[in-house]
mmCIF file of N, CA and C in Angstrom:
data_model
loop_
_atom_site.group_PDB
_atom_site.id
_atom_site.type_symbol
_atom_site.label_atom_id
_atom_site.label_comp_id
_atom_site.label_asym_id
_atom_site.label_seq_id
_atom_site.Cartn_x
_atom_site.Cartn_y
_atom_site.Cartn_z
ATOM 1 N N ALA A 1 65.780 89.746 131.344
ATOM 2 C CA ALA A 1 67.127 89.544 130.821
ATOM 3 C C ALA A 1 67.267 88.100 130.394
ATOM 4 N N ASN A 2 67.862 87.894 129.214
ATOM 5 C CA ASN A 2 68.045 86.514 128.796
ATOM 6 C C ASN A 2 69.278 86.352 127.915
ATOM 7 N N LEU A 3 69.580 85.094 127.639
ATOM 8 C CA LEU A 3 70.719 84.716 126.819
ATOM 9 C C LEU A 3 70.209 83.860 125.670
ATOM 10 N N VAL A 4 70.724 84.104 124.478
ATOM 11 C CA VAL A 4 70.293 83.343 123.306
ATOM 12 C C VAL A 4 71.525 82.836 122.567
ATOM 13 N N GLU A 5 71.644 81.507 122.502
ATOM 14 C CA GLU A 5 72.771 80.906 121.796
ATOM 15 C C GLU A 5 72.472 80.726 120.313
ATOM 16 N N SER A 6 73.524 80.686 119.534
ATOM 17 C CA SER A 6 73.416 80.386 118.112
ATOM 18 C C SER A 6 74.733 79.781 117.643
ATOM 19 N N GLY A 7 74.706 79.215 116.447
ATOM 20 C CA GLY A 7 75.940 78.728 115.845
ATOM 21 C C GLY A 7 76.156 77.232 115.885
ATOM 22 N N GLY A 8 75.267 76.522 116.545
ATOM 23 C CA GLY A 8 75.422 75.074 116.576
ATOM 24 C C GLY A 8 75.113 74.460 115.219
ATOM 25 N N GLY A 9 75.362 73.168 115.096
ATOM 26 C CA GLY A 9 75.075 72.497 113.841
ATOM 27 C C GLY A 9 75.796 71.177 113.737
ATOM 28 N N LEU A 10 75.795 70.651 112.529
ATOM 29 C CA LEU A 10 76.435 69.367 112.229
ATOM 30 C C LEU A 10 77.770 69.639 111.541
ATOM 31 N N VAL A 11 78.810 69.012 112.033
ATOM 32 C CA VAL A 11 80.141 69.221 111.461
ATOM 33 C C VAL A 11 80.894 67.904 111.488
ATOM 34 N N GLN A 12 81.777 67.720 110.537
ATOM 35 C CA GLN A 12 82.592 66.505 110.525
ATOM 36 C C GLN A 12 83.717 66.611 111.544
ATOM 37 N N ALA A 13 84.145 65.475 112.019
ATOM 38 C CA ALA A 13 85.270 65.447 112.938
ATOM 39 C C ALA A 13 86.460 66.172 112.319
ATOM 40 N N GLY A 14 87.117 66.979 113.142
ATOM 41 C CA GLY A 14 88.224 67.787 112.663
ATOM 42 C C GLY A 14 87.821 69.178 112.218
ATOM 43 N N GLY A 15 86.534 69.396 112.093
ATOM 44 C CA GLY A 15 86.039 70.680 111.648
ATOM 45 C C GLY A 15 85.927 71.703 112.764
ATOM 46 N N SER A 16 85.367 72.854 112.415
ATOM 47 C CA SER A 16 85.254 73.970 113.352
ATOM 48 C C SER A 16 83.829 74.513 113.392
ATOM 49 N N LEU A 17 83.476 75.069 114.539
ATOM 50 C CA LEU A 17 82.218 75.789 114.714
ATOM 51 C C LEU A 17 82.463 76.944 115.655
ATOM 52 N N ARG A 18 81.639 77.960 115.517
ATOM 53 C CA ARG A 18 81.713 79.103 116.428
ATOM 54 C C ARG A 18 80.335 79.309 117.030
ATOM 55 N N LEU A 19 80.252 79.177 118.338
ATOM 56 C CA LEU A 19 79.013 79.427 119.050
ATOM 57 C C LEU A 19 79.001 80.855 119.556
ATOM 58 N N SER A 20 77.830 81.442 119.546
ATOM 59 C CA SER A 20 77.663 82.785 120.088
ATOM 60 C C SER A 20 76.514 82.799 121.071
ATOM 61 N N CYS A 21 76.607 83.697 122.030
ATOM 62 C CA CYS A 21 75.560 83.860 123.036
ATOM 63 C C CYS A 21 75.297 85.358 123.160
ATOM 64 N N ALA A 22 74.125 85.762 122.741
ATOM 65 C CA ALA A 22 73.766 87.170 122.790
ATOM 66 C C ALA A 22 73.021 87.460 124.076
ATOM 67 N N ALA A 23 73.522 88.432 124.826
ATOM 68 C CA ALA A 23 72.876 88.832 126.068
ATOM 69 C C ALA A 23 71.918 89.977 125.797
ATOM 70 N N SER A 24 70.851 90.007 126.568
ATOM 71 C CA SER A 24 69.771 90.961 126.269
ATOM 72 C C SER A 24 70.079 92.376 126.728
ATOM 73 N N ASP A 25 71.001 92.530 127.652
ATOM 74 C CA ASP A 25 71.325 93.886 128.082
ATOM 75 C C ASP A 25 72.758 93.971 128.582
ATOM 76 N N ARG A 26 73.213 95.197 128.743
ATOM 77 C CA ARG A 26 74.627 95.426 129.042
ATOM 78 C C ARG A 26 75.037 94.997 130.448
ATOM 79 N N SER A 27 74.079 94.691 131.295
ATOM 80 C CA SER A 27 74.448 94.269 132.638
ATOM 81 C C SER A 27 75.303 93.007 132.596
ATOM 82 N N PHE A 28 75.108 92.197 131.551
ATOM 83 C CA PHE A 28 75.885 90.965 131.442
ATOM 84 C C PHE A 28 77.361 91.226 131.206
ATOM 85 N N ASN A 29 77.704 92.429 130.791
ATOM 86 C CA ASN A 29 79.115 92.765 130.624
ATOM 87 C C ASN A 29 79.864 92.749 131.945
ATOM 88 N N TYR A 30 79.129 92.714 133.045
ATOM 89 C CA TYR A 30 79.744 92.677 134.364
ATOM 90 C C TYR A 30 79.584 91.316 135.040
ATOM 91 N N TYR A 31 79.128 90.362 134.290
ATOM 92 C CA TYR A 31 78.882 89.034 134.822
ATOM 93 C C TYR A 31 79.988 88.072 134.402
ATOM 94 N N ALA A 32 80.288 87.100 135.258
ATOM 95 C CA ALA A 32 81.086 85.954 134.840
ATOM 96 C C ALA A 32 80.228 85.135 133.874
ATOM 97 N N MET A 33 80.864 84.602 132.835
ATOM 98 C CA MET A 33 80.095 83.847 131.851
ATOM 99 C C MET A 33 80.804 82.553 131.508
ATOM 100 N N ALA A 34 80.014 81.615 131.003
ATOM 101 C CA ALA A 34 80.574 80.289 130.764
ATOM 102 C C ALA A 34 79.780 79.538 129.708
ATOM 103 N N TRP A 35 80.395 78.507 129.187
ATOM 104 C CA TRP A 35 79.744 77.529 128.312
ATOM 105 C C TRP A 35 79.764 76.179 129.020
ATOM 106 N N PHE A 36 78.596 75.582 129.100
ATOM 107 C CA PHE A 36 78.446 74.223 129.591
ATOM 108 C C PHE A 36 77.978 73.362 128.421
ATOM 109 N N ARG A 37 78.085 72.056 128.600
ATOM 110 C CA ARG A 37 77.510 71.146 127.614
ATOM 111 C C ARG A 37 76.959 69.914 128.318
ATOM 112 N N GLN A 38 76.001 69.316 127.660
ATOM 113 C CA GLN A 38 75.423 68.089 128.191
ATOM 114 C C GLN A 38 75.118 67.148 127.045
ATOM 115 N N ALA A 39 75.718 65.985 127.102
ATOM 116 C CA ALA A 39 75.470 64.943 126.118
ATOM 117 C C ALA A 39 74.403 64.000 126.675
ATOM 118 N N PRO A 40 73.717 63.269 125.802
ATOM 119 C CA PRO A 40 72.677 62.344 126.271
ATOM 120 C C PRO A 40 73.220 61.375 127.305
ATOM 121 N N GLU A 41 72.485 61.243 128.396
ATOM 122 C CA GLU A 41 72.814 60.310 129.465
ATOM 123 C C GLU A 41 74.121 60.651 130.181
ATOM 124 N N LYS A 42 74.557 61.878 130.035
ATOM 125 C CA LYS A 42 75.757 62.319 130.750
ATOM 126 C C LYS A 42 75.428 63.560 131.557
ATOM 127 N N GLU A 43 76.243 63.828 132.569
ATOM 128 C CA GLU A 43 76.024 65.010 133.382
ATOM 129 C C GLU A 43 76.505 66.262 132.635
ATOM 130 N N ARG A 44 75.896 67.361 133.001
ATOM 131 C CA ARG A 44 76.342 68.634 132.460
ATOM 132 C C ARG A 44 77.763 68.921 132.924
ATOM 133 N N GLU A 45 78.582 69.456 132.030
ATOM 134 C CA GLU A 45 79.950 69.776 132.411
ATOM 135 C C GLU A 45 80.329 71.180 131.942
ATOM 136 N N LEU A 46 81.187 71.804 132.725
ATOM 137 C CA LEU A 46 81.689 73.126 132.389
ATOM 138 C C LEU A 46 82.767 72.980 131.328
ATOM 139 N N VAL A 47 82.577 73.623 130.205
ATOM 140 C CA VAL A 47 83.508 73.529 129.086
ATOM 141 C C VAL A 47 84.529 74.660 129.124
ATOM 142 N N ALA A 48 84.046 75.879 129.328
ATOM 143 C CA ALA A 48 84.927 77.049 129.341
ATOM 144 C C ALA A 48 84.248 78.154 130.119
ATOM 145 N N ALA A 49 85.061 78.998 130.740
ATOM 146 C CA ALA A 49 84.517 80.108 131.512
ATOM 147 C C ALA A 49 85.426 81.311 131.351
ATOM 148 N N ILE A 50 84.827 82.478 131.523
ATOM 149 C CA ILE A 50 85.597 83.711 131.438
ATOM 150 C C ILE A 50 85.098 84.650 132.526
ATOM 151 N N SER A 51 86.018 85.324 133.179
ATOM 152 C CA SER A 51 85.638 86.227 134.261
ATOM 153 C C SER A 51 84.962 87.469 133.714
ATOM 154 N N TRP A 52 84.359 88.231 134.591
ATOM 155 C CA TRP A 52 83.541 89.366 134.165
ATOM 156 C C TRP A 52 84.332 90.370 133.329
ATOM 157 N N ASN A 53 85.621 90.537 133.625
ATOM 158 C CA ASN A 53 86.426 91.511 132.882
ATOM 159 C C ASN A 53 87.341 90.839 131.853
ATOM 160 N N GLY A 54 87.139 89.553 131.634
ATOM 161 C CA GLY A 54 87.970 88.843 130.664
ATOM 162 C C GLY A 54 89.366 88.548 131.161
ATOM 163 N N GLY A 55 89.615 88.815 132.443
ATOM 164 C CA GLY A 55 90.960 88.661 132.973
ATOM 165 C C GLY A 55 91.441 87.237 133.075
ATOM 166 N N THR A 56 90.526 86.329 133.304
ATOM 167 C CA THR A 56 90.908 84.922 133.415
ATOM 168 C C THR A 56 89.945 84.055 132.627
ATOM 169 N N THR A 57 90.474 82.950 132.145
ATOM 170 C CA THR A 57 89.664 81.962 131.443
ATOM 171 C C THR A 57 89.954 80.583 132.015
ATOM 172 N N TYR A 58 89.010 79.716 131.815
ATOM 173 C CA TYR A 58 89.139 78.315 132.256
ATOM 174 C C TYR A 58 88.694 77.421 131.119
ATOM 175 N N TYR A 59 89.367 76.280 130.980
ATOM 176 C CA TYR A 59 88.962 75.301 129.968
ATOM 177 C C TYR A 59 88.988 73.897 130.554
ATOM 178 N N LEU A 60 87.995 73.139 130.172
ATOM 179 C CA LEU A 60 87.997 71.710 130.462
ATOM 180 C C LEU A 60 89.238 71.113 129.807
ATOM 181 N N ASP A 61 89.888 70.196 130.489
ATOM 182 C CA ASP A 61 91.139 69.648 129.964
ATOM 183 C C ASP A 61 91.007 69.126 128.534
ATOM 184 N N SER A 62 89.901 68.476 128.238
ATOM 185 C CA SER A 62 89.762 67.842 126.925
ATOM 186 C C SER A 62 89.582 68.836 125.790
ATOM 187 N N VAL A 63 89.333 70.113 126.107
ATOM 188 C CA VAL A 63 89.150 71.105 125.042
ATOM 189 C C VAL A 63 90.286 72.111 124.979
ATOM 190 N N LYS A 64 91.215 72.024 125.911
ATOM 191 C CA LYS A 64 92.343 72.959 125.918
ATOM 192 C C LYS A 64 93.114 72.880 124.602
ATOM 193 N N GLY A 65 93.409 74.032 124.062
ATOM 194 C CA GLY A 65 94.125 74.093 122.800
ATOM 195 C C GLY A 65 93.239 73.976 121.579
ATOM 196 N N ARG A 66 91.975 73.618 121.786
ATOM 197 C CA ARG A 66 91.037 73.487 120.662
ATOM 198 C C ARG A 66 89.924 74.522 120.717
ATOM 199 N N PHE A 67 89.506 74.892 121.909
ATOM 200 C CA PHE A 67 88.405 75.843 122.089
ATOM 201 C C PHE A 67 88.951 77.163 122.633
ATOM 202 N N ALA A 68 88.262 78.243 122.302
ATOM 203 C CA ALA A 68 88.633 79.550 122.839
ATOM 204 C C ALA A 68 87.362 80.323 123.189
ATOM 205 N N ILE A 69 87.295 80.797 124.427
ATOM 206 C CA ILE A 69 86.148 81.584 124.879
ATOM 207 C C ILE A 69 86.546 83.052 124.887
ATOM 208 N N THR A 70 85.677 83.877 124.322
ATOM 209 C CA THR A 70 85.929 85.315 124.300
ATOM 210 C C THR A 70 84.608 86.037 124.528
ATOM 211 N N ARG A 71 84.719 87.286 124.926
ATOM 212 C CA ARG A 71 83.514 88.095 125.067
ATOM 213 C C ARG A 71 83.700 89.403 124.324
ATOM 214 N N ASP A 72 82.646 89.822 123.661
ATOM 215 C CA ASP A 72 82.630 91.057 122.896
ATOM 216 C C ASP A 72 81.744 92.033 123.656
ATOM 217 N N ILE A 73 82.380 92.927 124.378
ATOM 218 C CA ILE A 73 81.641 93.853 125.233
ATOM 219 C C ILE A 73 80.725 94.755 124.410
ATOM 220 N N ALA A 74 81.208 95.233 123.295
ATOM 221 C CA ALA A 74 80.433 96.165 122.474
ATOM 222 C C ALA A 74 79.147 95.532 121.963
ATOM 223 N N ARG A 75 79.197 94.213 121.726
ATOM 224 C CA ARG A 75 78.029 93.511 121.183
ATOM 225 C C ARG A 75 77.284 92.687 122.233
ATOM 226 N N ASN A 76 77.693 92.800 123.497
ATOM 227 C CA ASN A 76 77.051 92.005 124.568
ATOM 228 C C ASN A 76 77.013 90.526 124.200
ATOM 229 N N THR A 77 78.109 90.025 123.688
ATOM 230 C CA THR A 77 78.126 88.659 123.153
ATOM 231 C C THR A 77 79.262 87.843 123.744
ATOM 232 N N LEU A 78 78.964 86.595 124.018
ATOM 233 C CA LEU A 78 79.955 85.616 124.435
ATOM 234 C C LEU A 78 80.148 84.632 123.294
ATOM 235 N N ASN A 79 81.392 84.294 123.001
ATOM 236 C CA ASN A 79 81.672 83.392 121.898
ATOM 237 C C ASN A 79 82.470 82.176 122.361
ATOM 238 N N LEU A 80 82.302 81.085 121.615
ATOM 239 C CA LEU A 80 83.126 79.899 121.835
ATOM 240 C C LEU A 80 83.561 79.410 120.465
ATOM 241 N N GLN A 81 84.827 79.614 120.159
ATOM 242 C CA GLN A 81 85.392 79.119 118.915
ATOM 243 C C GLN A 81 85.908 77.713 119.146
ATOM 244 N N MET A 82 85.421 76.777 118.336
ATOM 245 C CA MET A 82 85.775 75.377 118.529
ATOM 246 C C MET A 82 86.474 74.850 117.279
ATOM 247 N N HIS A 83 87.654 74.326 117.449
ATOM 248 C CA HIS A 83 88.431 73.730 116.354
ATOM 249 C C HIS A 83 88.700 72.263 116.649
ATOM 250 N N SER A 84 89.117 71.551 115.608
ATOM 251 C CA SER A 84 89.497 70.139 115.753
ATOM 252 C C SER A 84 88.445 69.351 116.524
ATOM 253 N N LEU A 85 87.199 69.532 116.124
ATOM 254 C CA LEU A 85 86.107 68.909 116.852
ATOM 255 C C LEU A 85 86.175 67.393 116.774
ATOM 256 N N ARG A 86 85.789 66.792 117.878
ATOM 257 C CA ARG A 86 85.822 65.341 118.021
ATOM 258 C C ARG A 86 84.413 64.807 118.229
ATOM 259 N N LEU A 87 84.250 63.530 117.990
ATOM 260 C CA LEU A 87 82.938 62.917 118.193
ATOM 261 C C LEU A 87 82.435 63.172 119.616
ATOM 262 N N GLU A 88 83.341 63.133 120.575
ATOM 263 C CA GLU A 88 82.941 63.299 121.972
ATOM 264 C C GLU A 88 82.562 64.727 122.346
ATOM 265 N N ASP A 89 82.714 65.653 121.410
ATOM 266 C CA ASP A 89 82.252 67.030 121.650
ATOM 267 C C ASP A 89 80.760 67.175 121.365
ATOM 268 N N THR A 90 80.158 66.150 120.807
ATOM 269 C CA THR A 90 78.728 66.185 120.516
ATOM 270 C C THR A 90 77.931 66.363 121.793
ATOM 271 N N ALA A 91 77.107 67.409 121.825
ATOM 272 C CA ALA A 91 76.320 67.729 123.019
ATOM 273 C C ALA A 91 75.460 68.943 122.737
ATOM 274 N N THR A 92 74.572 69.228 123.675
ATOM 275 C CA THR A 92 73.884 70.511 123.662
ATOM 276 C C THR A 92 74.721 71.474 124.489
ATOM 277 N N TYR A 93 75.038 72.609 123.906
ATOM 278 C CA TYR A 93 75.882 73.596 124.560
ATOM 279 C C TYR A 93 75.019 74.740 125.095
ATOM 280 N N TYR A 94 75.283 75.111 126.326
ATOM 281 C CA TYR A 94 74.517 76.150 127.010
ATOM 282 C C TYR A 94 75.426 77.301 127.439
ATOM 283 N N CYS A 95 74.937 78.475 127.239
ATOM 284 C CA CYS A 95 75.589 79.680 127.725
ATOM 285 C C CYS A 95 75.028 79.985 129.113
ATOM 286 N N ALA A 96 75.881 80.454 130.021
ATOM 287 C CA ALA A 96 75.437 80.785 131.368
ATOM 288 C C ALA A 96 76.101 82.075 131.832
ATOM 289 N N ALA A 97 75.407 82.775 132.696
ATOM 290 C CA ALA A 97 75.930 84.022 133.250
ATOM 291 C C ALA A 97 75.664 84.061 134.744
ATOM 292 N N LYS A 98 76.628 84.600 135.456
ATOM 293 C CA LYS A 98 76.541 84.663 136.917
ATOM 294 C C LYS A 98 77.002 86.040 137.363
ATOM 295 N N ASP A 99 76.213 86.667 138.218
ATOM 296 C CA ASP A 99 76.562 87.990 138.720
ATOM 297 C C ASP A 99 77.629 87.833 139.794
ATOM 298 N N HIS A 100 78.877 87.768 139.355
ATOM 299 C CA HIS A 100 79.982 87.508 140.276
ATOM 300 C C HIS A 100 81.249 88.140 139.722
ATOM 301 N N ARG A 101 82.052 88.741 140.613
ATOM 302 C CA ARG A 101 83.248 89.443 140.150
ATOM 303 C C ARG A 101 84.527 88.636 140.392
ATOM 304 N N SER A 102 84.405 87.428 140.870
ATOM 305 C CA SER A 102 85.603 86.620 141.111
ATOM 306 C C SER A 102 86.316 86.303 139.807
ATOM 307 N N GLN A 103 87.618 86.158 139.880
ATOM 308 C CA GLN A 103 88.411 85.759 138.714
ATOM 309 C C GLN A 103 88.527 84.241 138.613
ATOM 310 N N SER A 104 87.976 83.552 139.579
ATOM 311 C CA SER A 104 88.124 82.103 139.625
ATOM 312 C C SER A 104 86.934 81.391 138.984
ATOM 313 N N ALA A 105 87.230 80.337 138.246
ATOM 314 C CA ALA A 105 86.171 79.537 137.642
ATOM 315 C C ALA A 105 85.451 78.682 138.678
ATOM 316 N N LYS A 106 85.973 78.656 139.904
ATOM 317 C CA LYS A 106 85.328 77.869 140.947
ATOM 318 C C LYS A 106 83.936 78.372 141.269
ATOM 319 N N VAL A 107 83.629 79.601 140.877
ATOM 320 C CA VAL A 107 82.287 80.119 141.135
ATOM 321 C C VAL A 107 81.239 79.274 140.422
ATOM 322 N N TRP A 108 81.654 78.573 139.375
ATOM 323 C CA TRP A 108 80.714 77.758 138.621
ATOM 324 C C TRP A 108 80.480 76.379 139.250
ATOM 325 N N GLU A 109 81.151 76.117 140.346
ATOM 326 C CA GLU A 109 80.919 74.843 141.032
ATOM 327 C C GLU A 109 79.561 74.837 141.718
ATOM 328 N N ILE A 110 79.048 76.028 141.959
ATOM 329 C CA ILE A 110 77.741 76.143 142.595
ATOM 330 C C ILE A 110 76.817 76.897 141.643
ATOM 331 N N ILE A 111 75.766 76.244 141.232
ATOM 332 C CA ILE A 111 74.771 76.851 140.362
ATOM 333 C C ILE A 111 73.618 77.337 141.240
ATOM 334 N N THR A 112 73.263 78.588 141.088
ATOM 335 C CA THR A 112 72.215 79.166 141.925
ATOM 336 C C THR A 112 71.001 79.547 141.081
ATOM 337 N N PRO A 113 69.855 79.709 141.713
ATOM 338 C CA PRO A 113 68.643 80.106 140.967
ATOM 339 C C PRO A 113 68.774 81.462 140.295
ATOM 340 N N SER A 114 69.712 82.264 140.752
ATOM 341 C CA SER A 114 69.854 83.594 140.165
ATOM 342 C C SER A 114 70.749 83.591 138.927
ATOM 343 N N ASP A 115 71.347 82.452 138.599
ATOM 344 C CA ASP A 115 72.147 82.361 137.378
ATOM 345 C C ASP A 115 71.234 82.372 136.157
ATOM 346 N N TYR A 116 71.790 82.851 135.059
ATOM 347 C CA TYR A 116 71.042 82.916 133.801
ATOM 348 C C TYR A 116 71.536 81.824 132.857
ATOM 349 N N TRP A 117 70.584 81.272 132.092
ATOM 350 C CA TRP A 117 70.906 80.208 131.145
ATOM 351 C C TRP A 117 70.237 80.458 129.807
ATOM 352 N N GLY A 118 70.955 80.095 128.745
ATOM 353 C CA GLY A 118 70.328 80.112 127.443
ATOM 354 C C GLY A 118 69.550 78.830 127.215
ATOM 355 N N GLN A 119 68.920 78.738 126.055
ATOM 356 C CA GLN A 119 68.068 77.593 125.754
ATOM 357 C C GLN A 119 68.869 76.417 125.207
ATOM 358 N N GLY A 120 70.110 76.653 124.849
ATOM 359 C CA GLY A 120 70.971 75.597 124.348
ATOM 360 C C GLY A 120 71.025 75.553 122.832
ATOM 361 N N THR A 121 72.153 75.097 122.326
ATOM 362 C CA THR A 121 72.317 74.911 120.885
ATOM 363 C C THR A 121 73.030 73.580 120.668
ATOM 364 N N GLN A 122 72.531 72.808 119.713
ATOM 365 C CA GLN A 122 73.050 71.464 119.508
ATOM 366 C C GLN A 122 74.292 71.485 118.633
ATOM 367 N N VAL A 123 75.312 70.783 119.075
ATOM 368 C CA VAL A 123 76.519 70.565 118.285
ATOM 369 C C VAL A 123 76.650 69.057 118.063
ATOM 370 N N THR A 124 76.686 68.666 116.809
ATOM 371 C CA THR A 124 76.822 67.256 116.462
ATOM 372 C C THR A 124 78.046 67.080 115.576
ATOM 373 N N VAL A 125 78.964 66.250 116.037
ATOM 374 C CA VAL A 125 80.182 65.970 115.290
ATOM 375 C C VAL A 125 80.075 64.572 114.717
ATOM 376 N N SER A 126 80.218 64.478 113.413
ATOM 377 C CA SER A 126 80.076 63.181 112.740
ATOM 378 C C SER A 126 81.437 62.677 112.263
ATOM 379 N N SER A 127 81.506 61.374 112.064
ATOM 380 C CA SER A 127 82.766 60.772 111.614
ATOM 381 C C SER A 127 82.871 60.784 110.109
#
């Protein structure tokens, strides 16, 4: 089972991008999923998360109102729509999945070996 991200690229500040994460099988439809990002010389941070049934979402304060996380059950896909991109959004973005039914994003405070990760997709915002 794996996750494959796509949709990254170079965009001007103020622009938009849509990231997608394709899951290899339907079991991920029952997993909590999230987008993390890591910029050079910075720690990885949780950007957005969605519970296994889509009932709850979480957003990093700096992306609230600009990013939207959704999941497409029929296509086994997780999406991150990003608007009004800023220079500080530049990072490698990673899709993650966790076999957990909690509605709380706190489950992402602990990363375990059983979590799934994509290979990452680069987002570069230019001025």
